CSV table of C-alpha atoms in Angstrom, one decimal:
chain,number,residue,atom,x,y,z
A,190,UNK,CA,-8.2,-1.3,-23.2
A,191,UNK,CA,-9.2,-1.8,-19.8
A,192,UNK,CA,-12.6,-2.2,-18.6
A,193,UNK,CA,-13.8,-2.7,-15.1
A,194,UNK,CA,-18.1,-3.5,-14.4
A,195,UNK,CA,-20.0,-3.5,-11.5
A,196,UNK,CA,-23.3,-4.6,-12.1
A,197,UNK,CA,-25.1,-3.6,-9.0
A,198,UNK,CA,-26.3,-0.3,-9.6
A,199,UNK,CA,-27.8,-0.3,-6.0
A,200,UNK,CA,-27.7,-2.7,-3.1
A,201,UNK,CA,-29.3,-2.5,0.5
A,202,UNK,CA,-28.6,-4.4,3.1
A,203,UNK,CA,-29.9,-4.0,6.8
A,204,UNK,CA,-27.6,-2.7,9.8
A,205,UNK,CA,-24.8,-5.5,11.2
A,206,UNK,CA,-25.7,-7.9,8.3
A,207,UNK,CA,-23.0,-8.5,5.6
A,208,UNK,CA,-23.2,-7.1,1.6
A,209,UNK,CA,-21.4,-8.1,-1.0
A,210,UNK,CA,-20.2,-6.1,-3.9
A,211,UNK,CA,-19.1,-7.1,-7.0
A,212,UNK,CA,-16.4,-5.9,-9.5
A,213,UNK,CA,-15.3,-7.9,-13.1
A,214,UNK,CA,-12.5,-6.5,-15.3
A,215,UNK,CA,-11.7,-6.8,-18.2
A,216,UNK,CA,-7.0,-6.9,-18.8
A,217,UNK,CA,-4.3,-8.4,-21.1
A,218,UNK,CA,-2.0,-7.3,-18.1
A,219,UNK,CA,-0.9,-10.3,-15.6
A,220,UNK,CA,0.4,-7.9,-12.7
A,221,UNK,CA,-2.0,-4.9,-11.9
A,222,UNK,CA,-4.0,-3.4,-8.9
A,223,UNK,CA,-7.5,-3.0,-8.2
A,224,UNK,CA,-9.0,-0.6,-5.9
A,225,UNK,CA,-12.3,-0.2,-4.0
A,226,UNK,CA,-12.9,3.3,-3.4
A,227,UNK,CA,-15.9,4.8,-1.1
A,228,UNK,CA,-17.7,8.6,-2.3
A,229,UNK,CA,-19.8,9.2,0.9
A,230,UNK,CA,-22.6,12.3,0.4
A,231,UNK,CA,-19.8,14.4,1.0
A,232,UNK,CA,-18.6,13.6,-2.1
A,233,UNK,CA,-14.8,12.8,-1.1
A,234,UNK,CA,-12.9,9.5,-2.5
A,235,UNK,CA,-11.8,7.2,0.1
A,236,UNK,CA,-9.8,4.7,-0.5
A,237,UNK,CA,-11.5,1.4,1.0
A,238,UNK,CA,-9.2,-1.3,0.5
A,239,UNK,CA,-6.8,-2.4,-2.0
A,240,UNK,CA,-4.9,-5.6,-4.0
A,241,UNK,CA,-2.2,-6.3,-5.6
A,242,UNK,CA,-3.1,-9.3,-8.4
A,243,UNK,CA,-0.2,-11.0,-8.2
A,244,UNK,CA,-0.5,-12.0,-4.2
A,245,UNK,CA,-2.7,-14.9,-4.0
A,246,UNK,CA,-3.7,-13.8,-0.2
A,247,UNK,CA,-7.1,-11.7,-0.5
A,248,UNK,CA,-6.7,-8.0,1.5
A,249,UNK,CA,-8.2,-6.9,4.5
A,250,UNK,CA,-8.8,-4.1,6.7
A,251,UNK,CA,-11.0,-4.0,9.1
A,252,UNK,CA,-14.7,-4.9,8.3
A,253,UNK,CA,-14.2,-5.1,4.6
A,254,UNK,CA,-12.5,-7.7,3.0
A,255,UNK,CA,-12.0,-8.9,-0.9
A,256,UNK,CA,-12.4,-12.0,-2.6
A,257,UNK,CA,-9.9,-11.9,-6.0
A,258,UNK,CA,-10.2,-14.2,-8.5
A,259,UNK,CA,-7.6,-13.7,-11.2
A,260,UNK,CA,-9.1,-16.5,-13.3
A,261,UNK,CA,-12.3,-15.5,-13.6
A,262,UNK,CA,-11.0,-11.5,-13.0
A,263,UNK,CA,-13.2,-10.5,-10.5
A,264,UNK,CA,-12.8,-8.3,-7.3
A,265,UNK,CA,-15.4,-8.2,-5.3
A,266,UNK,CA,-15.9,-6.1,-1.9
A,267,UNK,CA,-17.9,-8.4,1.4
A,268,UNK,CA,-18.8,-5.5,4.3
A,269,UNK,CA,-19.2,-7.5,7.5
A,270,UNK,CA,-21.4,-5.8,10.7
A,271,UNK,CA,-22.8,-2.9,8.4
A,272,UNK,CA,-23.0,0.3,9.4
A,273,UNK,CA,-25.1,3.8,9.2
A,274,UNK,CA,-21.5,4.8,7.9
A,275,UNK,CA,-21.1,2.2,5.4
A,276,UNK,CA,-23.6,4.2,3.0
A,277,UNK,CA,-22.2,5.8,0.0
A,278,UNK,CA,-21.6,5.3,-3.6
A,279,UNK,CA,-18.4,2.3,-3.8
A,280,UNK,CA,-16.4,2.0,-7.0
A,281,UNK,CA,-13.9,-0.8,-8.6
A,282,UNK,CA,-11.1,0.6,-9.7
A,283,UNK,CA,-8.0,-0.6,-11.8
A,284,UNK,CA,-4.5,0.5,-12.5
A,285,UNK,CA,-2.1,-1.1,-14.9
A,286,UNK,CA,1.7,-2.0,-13.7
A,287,UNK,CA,4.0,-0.2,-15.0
A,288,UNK,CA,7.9,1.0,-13.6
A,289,UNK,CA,6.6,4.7,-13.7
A,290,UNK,CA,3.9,4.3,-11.3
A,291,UNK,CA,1.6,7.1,-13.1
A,292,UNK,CA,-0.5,5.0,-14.8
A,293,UNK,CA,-4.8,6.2,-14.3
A,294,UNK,CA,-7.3,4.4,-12.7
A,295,UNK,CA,-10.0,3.1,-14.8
A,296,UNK,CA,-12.7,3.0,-12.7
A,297,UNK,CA,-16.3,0.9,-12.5
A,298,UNK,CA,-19.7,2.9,-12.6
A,299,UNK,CA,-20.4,2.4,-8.8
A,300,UNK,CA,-22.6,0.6,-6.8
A,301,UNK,CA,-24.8,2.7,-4.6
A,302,UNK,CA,-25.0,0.9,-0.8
A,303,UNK,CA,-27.7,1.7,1.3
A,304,UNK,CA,-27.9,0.7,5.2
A,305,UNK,CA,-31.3,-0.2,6.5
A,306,UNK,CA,-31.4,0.8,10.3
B,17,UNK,CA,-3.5,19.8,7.1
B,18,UNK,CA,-5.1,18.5,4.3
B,19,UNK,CA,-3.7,16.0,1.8
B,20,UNK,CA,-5.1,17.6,-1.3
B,21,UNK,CA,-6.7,20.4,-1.3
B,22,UNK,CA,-9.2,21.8,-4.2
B,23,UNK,CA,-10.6,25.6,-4.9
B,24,UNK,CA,-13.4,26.5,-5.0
B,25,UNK,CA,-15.2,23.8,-3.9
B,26,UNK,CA,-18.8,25.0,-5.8
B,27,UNK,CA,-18.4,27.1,-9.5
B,28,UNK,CA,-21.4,28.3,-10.7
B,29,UNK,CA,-21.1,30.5,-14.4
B,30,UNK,CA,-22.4,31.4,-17.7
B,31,UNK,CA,-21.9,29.5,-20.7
B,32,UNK,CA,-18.8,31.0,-22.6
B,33,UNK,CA,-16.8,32.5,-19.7
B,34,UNK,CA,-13.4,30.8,-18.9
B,35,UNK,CA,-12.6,29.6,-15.0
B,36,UNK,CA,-9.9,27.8,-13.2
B,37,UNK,CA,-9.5,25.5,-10.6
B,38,UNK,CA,-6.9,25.2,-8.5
B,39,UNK,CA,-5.1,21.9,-6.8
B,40,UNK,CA,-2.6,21.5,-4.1
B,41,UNK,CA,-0.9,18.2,-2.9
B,42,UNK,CA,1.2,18.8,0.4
B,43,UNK,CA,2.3,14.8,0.1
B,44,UNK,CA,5.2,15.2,-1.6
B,45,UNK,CA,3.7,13.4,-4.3
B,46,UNK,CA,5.6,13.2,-7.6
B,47,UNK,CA,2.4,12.8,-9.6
B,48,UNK,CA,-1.2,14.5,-10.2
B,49,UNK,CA,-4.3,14.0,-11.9
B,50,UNK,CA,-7.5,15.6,-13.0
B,51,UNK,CA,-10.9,13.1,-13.4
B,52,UNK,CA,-14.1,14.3,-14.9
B,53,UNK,CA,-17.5,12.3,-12.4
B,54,UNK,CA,-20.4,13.5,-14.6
B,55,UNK,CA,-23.7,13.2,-14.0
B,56,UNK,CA,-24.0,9.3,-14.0
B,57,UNK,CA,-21.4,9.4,-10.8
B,58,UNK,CA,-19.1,7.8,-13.9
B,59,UNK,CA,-15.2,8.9,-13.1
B,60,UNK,CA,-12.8,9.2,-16.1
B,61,UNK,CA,-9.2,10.1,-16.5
B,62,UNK,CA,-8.6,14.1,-18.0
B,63,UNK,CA,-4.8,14.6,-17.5
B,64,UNK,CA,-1.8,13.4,-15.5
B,65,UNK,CA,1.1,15.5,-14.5
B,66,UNK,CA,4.6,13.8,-13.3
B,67,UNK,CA,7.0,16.3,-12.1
B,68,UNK,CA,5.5,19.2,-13.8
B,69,UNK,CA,5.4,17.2,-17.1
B,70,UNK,CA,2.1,15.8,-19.1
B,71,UNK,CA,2.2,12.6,-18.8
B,72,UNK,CA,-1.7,11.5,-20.0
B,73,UNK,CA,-4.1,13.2,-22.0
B,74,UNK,CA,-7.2,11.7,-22.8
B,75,UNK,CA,-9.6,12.3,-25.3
B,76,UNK,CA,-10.2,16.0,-23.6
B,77,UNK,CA,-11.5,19.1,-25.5
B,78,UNK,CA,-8.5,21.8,-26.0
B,79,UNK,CA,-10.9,24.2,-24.2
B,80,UNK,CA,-9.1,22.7,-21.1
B,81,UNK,CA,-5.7,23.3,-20.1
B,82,UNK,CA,-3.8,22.1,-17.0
B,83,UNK,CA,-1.1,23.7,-15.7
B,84,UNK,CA,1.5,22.6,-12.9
B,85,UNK,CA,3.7,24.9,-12.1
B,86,UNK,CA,5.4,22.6,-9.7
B,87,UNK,CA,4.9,20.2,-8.8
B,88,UNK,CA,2.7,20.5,-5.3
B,89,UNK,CA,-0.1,22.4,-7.7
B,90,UNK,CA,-2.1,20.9,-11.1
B,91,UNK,CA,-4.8,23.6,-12.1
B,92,UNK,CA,-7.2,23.5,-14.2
B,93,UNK,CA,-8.2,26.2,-16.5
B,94,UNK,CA,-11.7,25.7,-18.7
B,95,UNK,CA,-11.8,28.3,-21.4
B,96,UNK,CA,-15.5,29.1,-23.5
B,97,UNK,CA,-17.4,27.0,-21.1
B,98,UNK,CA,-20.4,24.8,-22.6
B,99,UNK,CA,-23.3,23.2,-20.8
B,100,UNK,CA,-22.0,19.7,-21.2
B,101,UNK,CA,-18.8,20.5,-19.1
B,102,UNK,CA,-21.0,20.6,-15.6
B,103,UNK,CA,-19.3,18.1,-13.5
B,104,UNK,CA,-17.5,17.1,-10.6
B,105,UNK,CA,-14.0,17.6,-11.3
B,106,UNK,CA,-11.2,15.4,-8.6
B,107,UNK,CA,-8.1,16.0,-8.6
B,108,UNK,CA,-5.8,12.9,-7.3
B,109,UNK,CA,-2.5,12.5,-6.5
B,110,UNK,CA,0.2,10.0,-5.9
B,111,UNK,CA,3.8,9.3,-5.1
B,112,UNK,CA,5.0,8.7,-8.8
B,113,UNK,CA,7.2,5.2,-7.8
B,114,UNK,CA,6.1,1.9,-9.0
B,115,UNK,CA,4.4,-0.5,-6.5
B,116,UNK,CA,1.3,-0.2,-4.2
B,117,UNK,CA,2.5,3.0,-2.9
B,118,UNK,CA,1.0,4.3,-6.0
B,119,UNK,CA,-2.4,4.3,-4.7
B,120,UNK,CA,-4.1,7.9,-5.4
B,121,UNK,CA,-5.7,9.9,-2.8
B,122,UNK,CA,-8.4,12.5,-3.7
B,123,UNK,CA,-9.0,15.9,-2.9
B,124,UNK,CA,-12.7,17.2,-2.1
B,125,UNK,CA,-13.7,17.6,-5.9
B,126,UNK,CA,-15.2,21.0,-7.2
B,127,UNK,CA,-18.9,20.4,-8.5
B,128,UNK,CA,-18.6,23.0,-11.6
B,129,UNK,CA,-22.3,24.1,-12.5
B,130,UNK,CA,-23.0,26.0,-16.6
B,131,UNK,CA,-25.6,28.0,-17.1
């Protein structure tokens, strides 16, 4: 079975600086996704970024970025210029490939981000 | 025009009494989902619907029921409620076709509260 960790239970990190995040999983699969998802307060699931393991090229959008290490199968999340925003609970999440595209997402047990103004 | 939508959004009730709640995806998503976030903000997989069909069921008490009946719409129905099913409960869906298209999107959750 799948398994994904995050071993930062919390992490701070003061306003504009960069945090990184980190994500291991555990897979018998060569071809999967993974997923960073945001909860804010609100409680809603944003999707943050995403990666598909079998491009080399690590994702991007915006401010946050991924470094993907399919060797070593980890996924961590970097936040560049943090902001009052950024705050909220982040999880890993993986999903097996499969032609049916139903499969569920296992998900990590979240790292809580706080910004320090 | 929300993606996907969740009712109620707060459920607060008695231990024993039975209570739905309802989903709706206005994607056009092929596939829905039901996760369980307890108290330790840890998310885990309840069902899957494809099409109106179960696809996954986890290890979930037969006190729970989903029900799709299309498939725009994956309730939820909790029958003899106990203490221990206080949770947020997401609902998820996604377009059902291999590939990264199959990213999930959220609705809003429902925080349910037993008494």
């Amino acid at each position: 079975a799948q398994t994904v960790t995050q071993s930062q239970p919390e992490m701070s990190v003061q306003e504009a600086e960069t945090v990184t995040l980190s994500c291991t999983y555990d897979t018998s699969e060569s071809d999967y996704y993974l997923f960073w998802y945001k909860q804010p307060p609100s409680r809603q699931m944003i999707l943050v970024i995403r990666q598909e393991a079998y491009k080399q090229q690590n994702a991007t959008e915006n401010r946050f970025s991924v470094n993907f290490q399919k060797a070593a199968k980890s996924f961590s999340l970097k936040i560049s210029d943090s902001q009052l925003g950024d705050a909220a609970m982040y999880f890993c999440a993986y999903r097996r490939k499969t032609n049916f595209g139903n499969e569920k997402l296992t998900f990590g047990t979240g790292t809580r981000l706080t910004i320090i103004p | 025009d929300t993606a996907v939508s969740q009712t109620p959004k707060y459920l607060v009730t008695q231990m024993g009494n039975d209570k739905s709640i309802k989903c709706e995806q206005n994607l056009g998503h092929d596939t829905m989902y039901w996760y369980k976030q307890d108290s330790k903000k840890f998310l885990k997989i309840m069902f899957s619907y494809n099409n109106k069909e179960l696809i996954i069921n986890e290890t979930v008490p037969n006190r729970f029921s989903p029900k799709s009946p299309d498939k725009a719409h994956l309730n939820l129905h909790i029958n003899s409620l106990e203490l221990g099913d206080s949770a947020v409960y997401f609902c998820a869906s996604s377009p059902g076709l291999a590939g990264i298209r199959e990213t999930q999107y959220f609705g809003p959750g429902t925080r349910l509260l037993v008494l």
